Short mmCIF file of C-alpha atoms in Angstrom, two decimals:
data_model
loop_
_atom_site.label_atom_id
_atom_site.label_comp_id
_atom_site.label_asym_id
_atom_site.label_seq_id
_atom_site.Cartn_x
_atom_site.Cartn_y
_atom_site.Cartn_z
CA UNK A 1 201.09 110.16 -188.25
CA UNK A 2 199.77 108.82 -184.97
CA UNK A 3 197.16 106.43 -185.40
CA UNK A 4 194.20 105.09 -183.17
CA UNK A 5 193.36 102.16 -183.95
CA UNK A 6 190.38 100.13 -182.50
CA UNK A 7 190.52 96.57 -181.89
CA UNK A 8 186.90 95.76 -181.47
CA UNK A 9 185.74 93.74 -178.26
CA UNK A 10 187.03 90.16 -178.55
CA UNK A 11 190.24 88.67 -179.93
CA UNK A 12 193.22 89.50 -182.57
CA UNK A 13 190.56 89.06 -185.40
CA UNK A 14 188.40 91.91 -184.47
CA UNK A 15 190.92 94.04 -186.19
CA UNK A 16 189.18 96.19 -189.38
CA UNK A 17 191.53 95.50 -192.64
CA UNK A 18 192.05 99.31 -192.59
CA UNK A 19 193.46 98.88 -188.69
CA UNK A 20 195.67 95.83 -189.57
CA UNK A 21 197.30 97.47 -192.62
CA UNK A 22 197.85 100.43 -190.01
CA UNK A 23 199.67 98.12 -187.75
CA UNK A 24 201.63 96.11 -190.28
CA UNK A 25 203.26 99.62 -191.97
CA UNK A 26 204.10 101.40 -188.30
CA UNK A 27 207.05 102.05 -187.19
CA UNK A 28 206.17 101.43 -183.73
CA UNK A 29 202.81 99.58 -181.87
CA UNK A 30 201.54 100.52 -178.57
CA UNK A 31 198.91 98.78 -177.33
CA UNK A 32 196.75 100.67 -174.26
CA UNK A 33 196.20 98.17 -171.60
CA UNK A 34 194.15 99.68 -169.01
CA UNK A 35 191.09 100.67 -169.78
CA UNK A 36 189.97 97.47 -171.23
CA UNK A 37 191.37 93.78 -172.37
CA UNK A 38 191.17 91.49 -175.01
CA UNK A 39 190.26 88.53 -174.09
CA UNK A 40 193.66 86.79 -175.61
CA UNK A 41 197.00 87.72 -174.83
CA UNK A 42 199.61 90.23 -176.21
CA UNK A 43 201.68 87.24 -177.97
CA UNK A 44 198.28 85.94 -179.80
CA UNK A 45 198.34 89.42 -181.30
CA UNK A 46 201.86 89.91 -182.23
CA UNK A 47 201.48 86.66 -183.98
CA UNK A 48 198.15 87.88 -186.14
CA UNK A 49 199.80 91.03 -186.42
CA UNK A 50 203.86 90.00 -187.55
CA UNK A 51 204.60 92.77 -185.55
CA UNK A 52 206.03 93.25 -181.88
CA UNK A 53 203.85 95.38 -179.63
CA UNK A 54 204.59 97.88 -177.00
CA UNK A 55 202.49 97.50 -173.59
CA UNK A 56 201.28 101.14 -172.51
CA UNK A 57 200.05 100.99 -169.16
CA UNK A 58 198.19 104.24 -167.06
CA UNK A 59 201.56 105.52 -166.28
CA UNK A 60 202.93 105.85 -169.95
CA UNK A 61 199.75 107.12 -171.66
CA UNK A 62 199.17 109.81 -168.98
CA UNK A 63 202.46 109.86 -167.88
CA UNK A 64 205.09 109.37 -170.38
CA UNK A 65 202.79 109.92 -173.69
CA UNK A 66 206.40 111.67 -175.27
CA UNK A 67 207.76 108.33 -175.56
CA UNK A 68 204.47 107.18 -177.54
CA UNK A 69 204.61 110.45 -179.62
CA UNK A 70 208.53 110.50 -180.40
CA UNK A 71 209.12 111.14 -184.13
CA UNK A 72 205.34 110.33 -184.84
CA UNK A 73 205.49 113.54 -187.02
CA UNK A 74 208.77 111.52 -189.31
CA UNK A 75 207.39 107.60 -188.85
CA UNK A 76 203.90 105.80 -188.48
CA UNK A 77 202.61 105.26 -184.92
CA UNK A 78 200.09 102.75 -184.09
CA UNK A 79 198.21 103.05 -180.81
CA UNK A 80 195.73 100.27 -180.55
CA UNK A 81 192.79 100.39 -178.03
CA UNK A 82 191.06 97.82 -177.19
CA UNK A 83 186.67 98.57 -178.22
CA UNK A 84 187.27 101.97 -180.41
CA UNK A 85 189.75 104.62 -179.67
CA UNK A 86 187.12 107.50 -178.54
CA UNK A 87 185.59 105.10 -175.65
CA UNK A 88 188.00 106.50 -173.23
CA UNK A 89 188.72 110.40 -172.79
CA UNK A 90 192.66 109.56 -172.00
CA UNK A 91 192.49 108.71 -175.92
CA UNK A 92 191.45 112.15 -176.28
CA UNK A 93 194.17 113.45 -174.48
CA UNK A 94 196.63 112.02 -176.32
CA UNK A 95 195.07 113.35 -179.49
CA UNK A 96 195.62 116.80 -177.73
CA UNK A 97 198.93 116.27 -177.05
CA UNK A 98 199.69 115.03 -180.26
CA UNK A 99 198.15 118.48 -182.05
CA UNK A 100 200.45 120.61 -179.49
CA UNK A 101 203.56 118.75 -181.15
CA UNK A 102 202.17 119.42 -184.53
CA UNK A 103 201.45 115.76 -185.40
CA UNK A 104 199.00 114.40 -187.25
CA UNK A 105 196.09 111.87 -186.16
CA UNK A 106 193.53 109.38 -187.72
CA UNK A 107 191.38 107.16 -186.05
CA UNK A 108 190.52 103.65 -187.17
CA UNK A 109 186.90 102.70 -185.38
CA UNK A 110 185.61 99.79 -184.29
CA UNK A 111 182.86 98.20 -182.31
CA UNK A 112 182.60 99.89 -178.15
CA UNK A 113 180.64 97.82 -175.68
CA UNK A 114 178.41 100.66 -176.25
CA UNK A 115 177.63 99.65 -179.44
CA UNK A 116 178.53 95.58 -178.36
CA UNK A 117 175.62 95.86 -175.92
CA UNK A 118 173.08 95.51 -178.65
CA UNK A 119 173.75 91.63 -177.92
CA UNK A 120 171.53 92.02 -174.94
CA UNK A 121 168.82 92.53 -177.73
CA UNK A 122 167.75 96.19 -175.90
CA UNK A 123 167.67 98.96 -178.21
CA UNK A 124 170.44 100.93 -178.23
CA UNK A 125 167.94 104.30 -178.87
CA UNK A 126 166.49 103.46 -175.53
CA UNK A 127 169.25 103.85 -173.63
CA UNK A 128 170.16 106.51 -171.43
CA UNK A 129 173.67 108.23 -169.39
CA UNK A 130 176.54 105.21 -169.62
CA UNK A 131 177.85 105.20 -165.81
CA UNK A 132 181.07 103.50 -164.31
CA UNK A 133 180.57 101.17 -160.93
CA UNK A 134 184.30 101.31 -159.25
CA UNK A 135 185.54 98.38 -156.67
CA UNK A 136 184.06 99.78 -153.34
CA UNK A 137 186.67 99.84 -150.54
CA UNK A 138 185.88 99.47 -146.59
CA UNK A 139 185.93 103.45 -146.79
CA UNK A 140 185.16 104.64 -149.83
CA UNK A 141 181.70 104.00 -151.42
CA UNK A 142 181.50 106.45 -154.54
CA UNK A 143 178.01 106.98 -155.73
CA UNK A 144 177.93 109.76 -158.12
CA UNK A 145 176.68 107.35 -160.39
CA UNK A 146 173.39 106.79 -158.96
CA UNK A 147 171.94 110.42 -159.98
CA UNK A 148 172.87 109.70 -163.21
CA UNK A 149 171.03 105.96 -162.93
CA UNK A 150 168.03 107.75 -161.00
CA UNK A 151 167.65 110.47 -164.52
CA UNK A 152 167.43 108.03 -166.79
CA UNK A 153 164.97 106.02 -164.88
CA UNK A 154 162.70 109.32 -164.43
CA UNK A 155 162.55 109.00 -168.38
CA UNK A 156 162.16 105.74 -168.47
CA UNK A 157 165.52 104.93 -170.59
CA UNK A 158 167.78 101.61 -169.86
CA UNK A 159 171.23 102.58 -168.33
CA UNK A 160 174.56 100.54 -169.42
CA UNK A 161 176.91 100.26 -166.38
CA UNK A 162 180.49 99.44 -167.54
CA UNK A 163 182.50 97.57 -164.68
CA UNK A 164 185.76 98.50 -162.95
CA UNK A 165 188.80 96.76 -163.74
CA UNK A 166 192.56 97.19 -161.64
CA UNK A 167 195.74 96.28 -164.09
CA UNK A 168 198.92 97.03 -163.27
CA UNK A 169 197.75 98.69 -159.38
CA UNK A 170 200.00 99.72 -156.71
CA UNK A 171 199.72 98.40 -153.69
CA UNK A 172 198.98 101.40 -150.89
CA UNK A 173 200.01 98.73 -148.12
CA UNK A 174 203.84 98.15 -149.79
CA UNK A 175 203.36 102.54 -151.18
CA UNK A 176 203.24 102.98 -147.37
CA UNK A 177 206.19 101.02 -146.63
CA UNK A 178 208.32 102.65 -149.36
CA UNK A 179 208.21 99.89 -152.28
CA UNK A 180 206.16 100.04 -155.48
CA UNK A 181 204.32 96.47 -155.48
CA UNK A 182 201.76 95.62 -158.64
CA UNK A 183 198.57 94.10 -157.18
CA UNK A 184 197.26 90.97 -159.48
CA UNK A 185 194.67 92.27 -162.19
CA UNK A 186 191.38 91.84 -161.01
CA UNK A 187 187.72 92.27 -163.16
CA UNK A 188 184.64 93.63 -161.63
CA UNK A 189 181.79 90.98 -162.19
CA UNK A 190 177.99 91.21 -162.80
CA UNK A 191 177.37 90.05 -159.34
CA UNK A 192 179.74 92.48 -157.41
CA UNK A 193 178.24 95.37 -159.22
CA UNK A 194 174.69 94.29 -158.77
CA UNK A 195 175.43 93.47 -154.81
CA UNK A 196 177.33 97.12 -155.15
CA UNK A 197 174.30 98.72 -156.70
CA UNK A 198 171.64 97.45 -154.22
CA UNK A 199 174.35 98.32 -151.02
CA UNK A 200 174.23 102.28 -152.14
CA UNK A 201 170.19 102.24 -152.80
CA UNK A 202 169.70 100.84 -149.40
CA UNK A 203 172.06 104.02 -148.39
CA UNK A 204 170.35 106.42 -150.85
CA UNK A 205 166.53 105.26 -150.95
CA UNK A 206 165.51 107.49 -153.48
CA UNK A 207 163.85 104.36 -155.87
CA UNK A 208 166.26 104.82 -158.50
CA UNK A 209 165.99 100.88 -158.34
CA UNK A 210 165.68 97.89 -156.04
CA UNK A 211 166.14 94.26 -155.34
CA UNK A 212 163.69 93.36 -157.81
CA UNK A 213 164.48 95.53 -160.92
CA UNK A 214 165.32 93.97 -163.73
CA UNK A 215 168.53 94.03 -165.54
CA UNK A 216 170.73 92.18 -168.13
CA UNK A 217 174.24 90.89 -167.27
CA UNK A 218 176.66 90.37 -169.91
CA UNK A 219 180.17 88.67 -170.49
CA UNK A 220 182.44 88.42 -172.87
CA UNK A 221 180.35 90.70 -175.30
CA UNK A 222 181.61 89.57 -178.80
CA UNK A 223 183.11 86.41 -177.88
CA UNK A 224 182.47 82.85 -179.16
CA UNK A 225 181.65 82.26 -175.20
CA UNK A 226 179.65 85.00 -174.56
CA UNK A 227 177.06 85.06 -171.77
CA UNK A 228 173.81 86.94 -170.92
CA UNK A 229 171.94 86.66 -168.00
CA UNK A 230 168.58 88.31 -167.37
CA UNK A 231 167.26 88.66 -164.10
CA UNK A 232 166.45 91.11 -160.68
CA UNK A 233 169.19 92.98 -158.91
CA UNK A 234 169.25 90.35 -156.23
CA UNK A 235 169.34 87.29 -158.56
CA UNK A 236 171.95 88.96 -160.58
CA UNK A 237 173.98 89.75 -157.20
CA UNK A 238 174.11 85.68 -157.03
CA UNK A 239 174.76 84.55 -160.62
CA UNK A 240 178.56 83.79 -161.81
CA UNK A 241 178.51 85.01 -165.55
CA UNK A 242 182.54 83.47 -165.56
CA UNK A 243 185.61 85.16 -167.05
CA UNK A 244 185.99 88.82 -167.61
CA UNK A 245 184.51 91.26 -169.42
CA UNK A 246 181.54 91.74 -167.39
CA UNK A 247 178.84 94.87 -168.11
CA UNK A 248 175.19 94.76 -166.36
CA UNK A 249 172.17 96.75 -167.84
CA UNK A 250 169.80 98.24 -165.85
CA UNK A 251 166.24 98.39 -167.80
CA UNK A 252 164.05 101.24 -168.17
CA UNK A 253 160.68 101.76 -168.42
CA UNK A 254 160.71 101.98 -171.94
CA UNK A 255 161.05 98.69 -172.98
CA UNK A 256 159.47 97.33 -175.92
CA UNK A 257 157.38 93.51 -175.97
CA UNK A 258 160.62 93.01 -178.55
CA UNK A 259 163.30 93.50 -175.94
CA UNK A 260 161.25 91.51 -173.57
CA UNK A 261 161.04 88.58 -175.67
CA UNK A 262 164.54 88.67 -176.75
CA UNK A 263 165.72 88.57 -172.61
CA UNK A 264 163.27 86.91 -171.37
CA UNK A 265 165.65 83.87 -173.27
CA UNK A 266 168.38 84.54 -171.23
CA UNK A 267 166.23 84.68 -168.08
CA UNK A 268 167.80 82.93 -164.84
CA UNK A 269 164.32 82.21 -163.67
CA UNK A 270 161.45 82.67 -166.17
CA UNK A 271 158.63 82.58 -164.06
CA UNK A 272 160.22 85.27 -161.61
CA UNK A 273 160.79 87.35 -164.89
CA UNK A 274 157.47 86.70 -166.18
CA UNK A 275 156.17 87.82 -162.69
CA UNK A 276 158.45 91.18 -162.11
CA UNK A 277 157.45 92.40 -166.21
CA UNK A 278 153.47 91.56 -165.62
CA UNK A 279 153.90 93.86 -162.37
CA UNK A 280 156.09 96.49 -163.34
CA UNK A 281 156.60 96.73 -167.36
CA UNK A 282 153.28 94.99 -168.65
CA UNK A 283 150.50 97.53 -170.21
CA UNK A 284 153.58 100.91 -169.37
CA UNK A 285 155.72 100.90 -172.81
#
């Protein structure tokens, strides 16, 4: 059997019971590290688990998944994801692969930022299209993203923008010079998408949002040390939210005097708040 197994958004305890007796009978552990992180390290989870555990970077999962799936139709196979298993379609694809070798799957869920997001106190029923926000590049500005950001806004729903992160990354300067060089990991943060965000309206002008919308940054989600920060586009662009995980909400029309209490707490500047939801939000819900 292959399993998935979801580690939740945090640390080595976010593990279900069903997942950790998964992990403790398999015969081998894999544990996909590119999509997301924990916020420990691979020996704090080998030491919750009693079991060693296989790193599977981009290149093995999409790459090399026969090394993941050998014998999985004779032995156990844990492959632990870090949120739930589903929240990334490569974790599809290596369901797919697994049914074309004739071996058998389960899934073990657990809590996705897209659940996690809740935290910010917005209602998850109000939310629209998730969309990605990529590290821009001197020549390469993807925004694909921003007609999916502009639909949701026409129906006045909140959209959840999940941030880029770069593990394991070649390096196209030492690629071009004929060596395969790993650039350090580095985590997209609330104020590099919200400074990304404002850059491509300013490009696309269609009012999909602006300097002063309001949105929710949030770090950590889950974690003892998690952070929220609610505020405009442009205060957001200038607010350090710390270590990684970093997601950013952009809100809707649709939100309820609930929501708005419960953010307004996490406001970096109350009266601007108070003064961007009387003039755009108050009297609309």
């Amino acid at each position: 059997m292959l399993y998935l197994v979801g580690l939740g958004l945090a640390d080595e305890s976010d593990i279900t019971v069903k997942g950790l007796e998964v992990v403790k009978k398999a015969a081998r552990v894999y544990l996909e590290a590119y999509t997301s992180i924990l916020l420990v390290d691979k020996e704090k989870l080998e030491a919750y688990y009693g079991r060693p555990v296989i790193i599977a970077d981009r290149e093995m999962v999409e790459s090399s998944s026969d090394e993941i799936l050998a014998d999985a139709d004779k032995v156990d196979v844990a492959f632990l994801v870090v949120g739930d298993p589903f929240g990334a379609t490569t974790h599809t694809d290596l369901v797919l692969r697994a049914r074309e070798l004739h071996i058998s799957t389960q899934t073990v869920p657990n809590a996705s930022i897209m659940s996690g997001i809740g935290a910010t106190g917005l209602q998850l029923y109000n939310f629209g299209q998730t969309v990605s926000m990529v590290f821009f590049t001197e020549n390469w500005k993807p925004s694909s993203w921003y007609d999916r950001v502009l639909e949701n806004r026409n129906i006045g729903l909140h959209t959840l923008v999940l941030l880029d992160i770069k593990v394991k990354e070649p390096s196209l300067e030492m690629m071009a010079r004929g060596k395969i060089v790993y650039e350090s990991p580095r985590y997209m943060t609330v104020a590099q998408c919200a400074s990304q965000m404002l850059e491509i309206e300013e490009d696309r002008k269609q009012g999909a949002y602006g300097p002063d919308s309001l949105a929710v940054g949030a770090a950590r989600v889950g974690a003892p040390n998690q952070r929220l920060a609610a505020g405009t586009l442009k205060q957001l662009a200038e607010t350090d939210l710390g270590q990684p995980l970093h997601s950013l909400v952009l809100l809707g029309s649709r939100v309820h005097d609930l929501e708005r209490d419960y953010i307004r707490e996490f406001a970096v500047d109350v009266a601007v708040f108070d003064e961007v939801w009387k003039r755009d939000y108050e009297g609309k819900q």
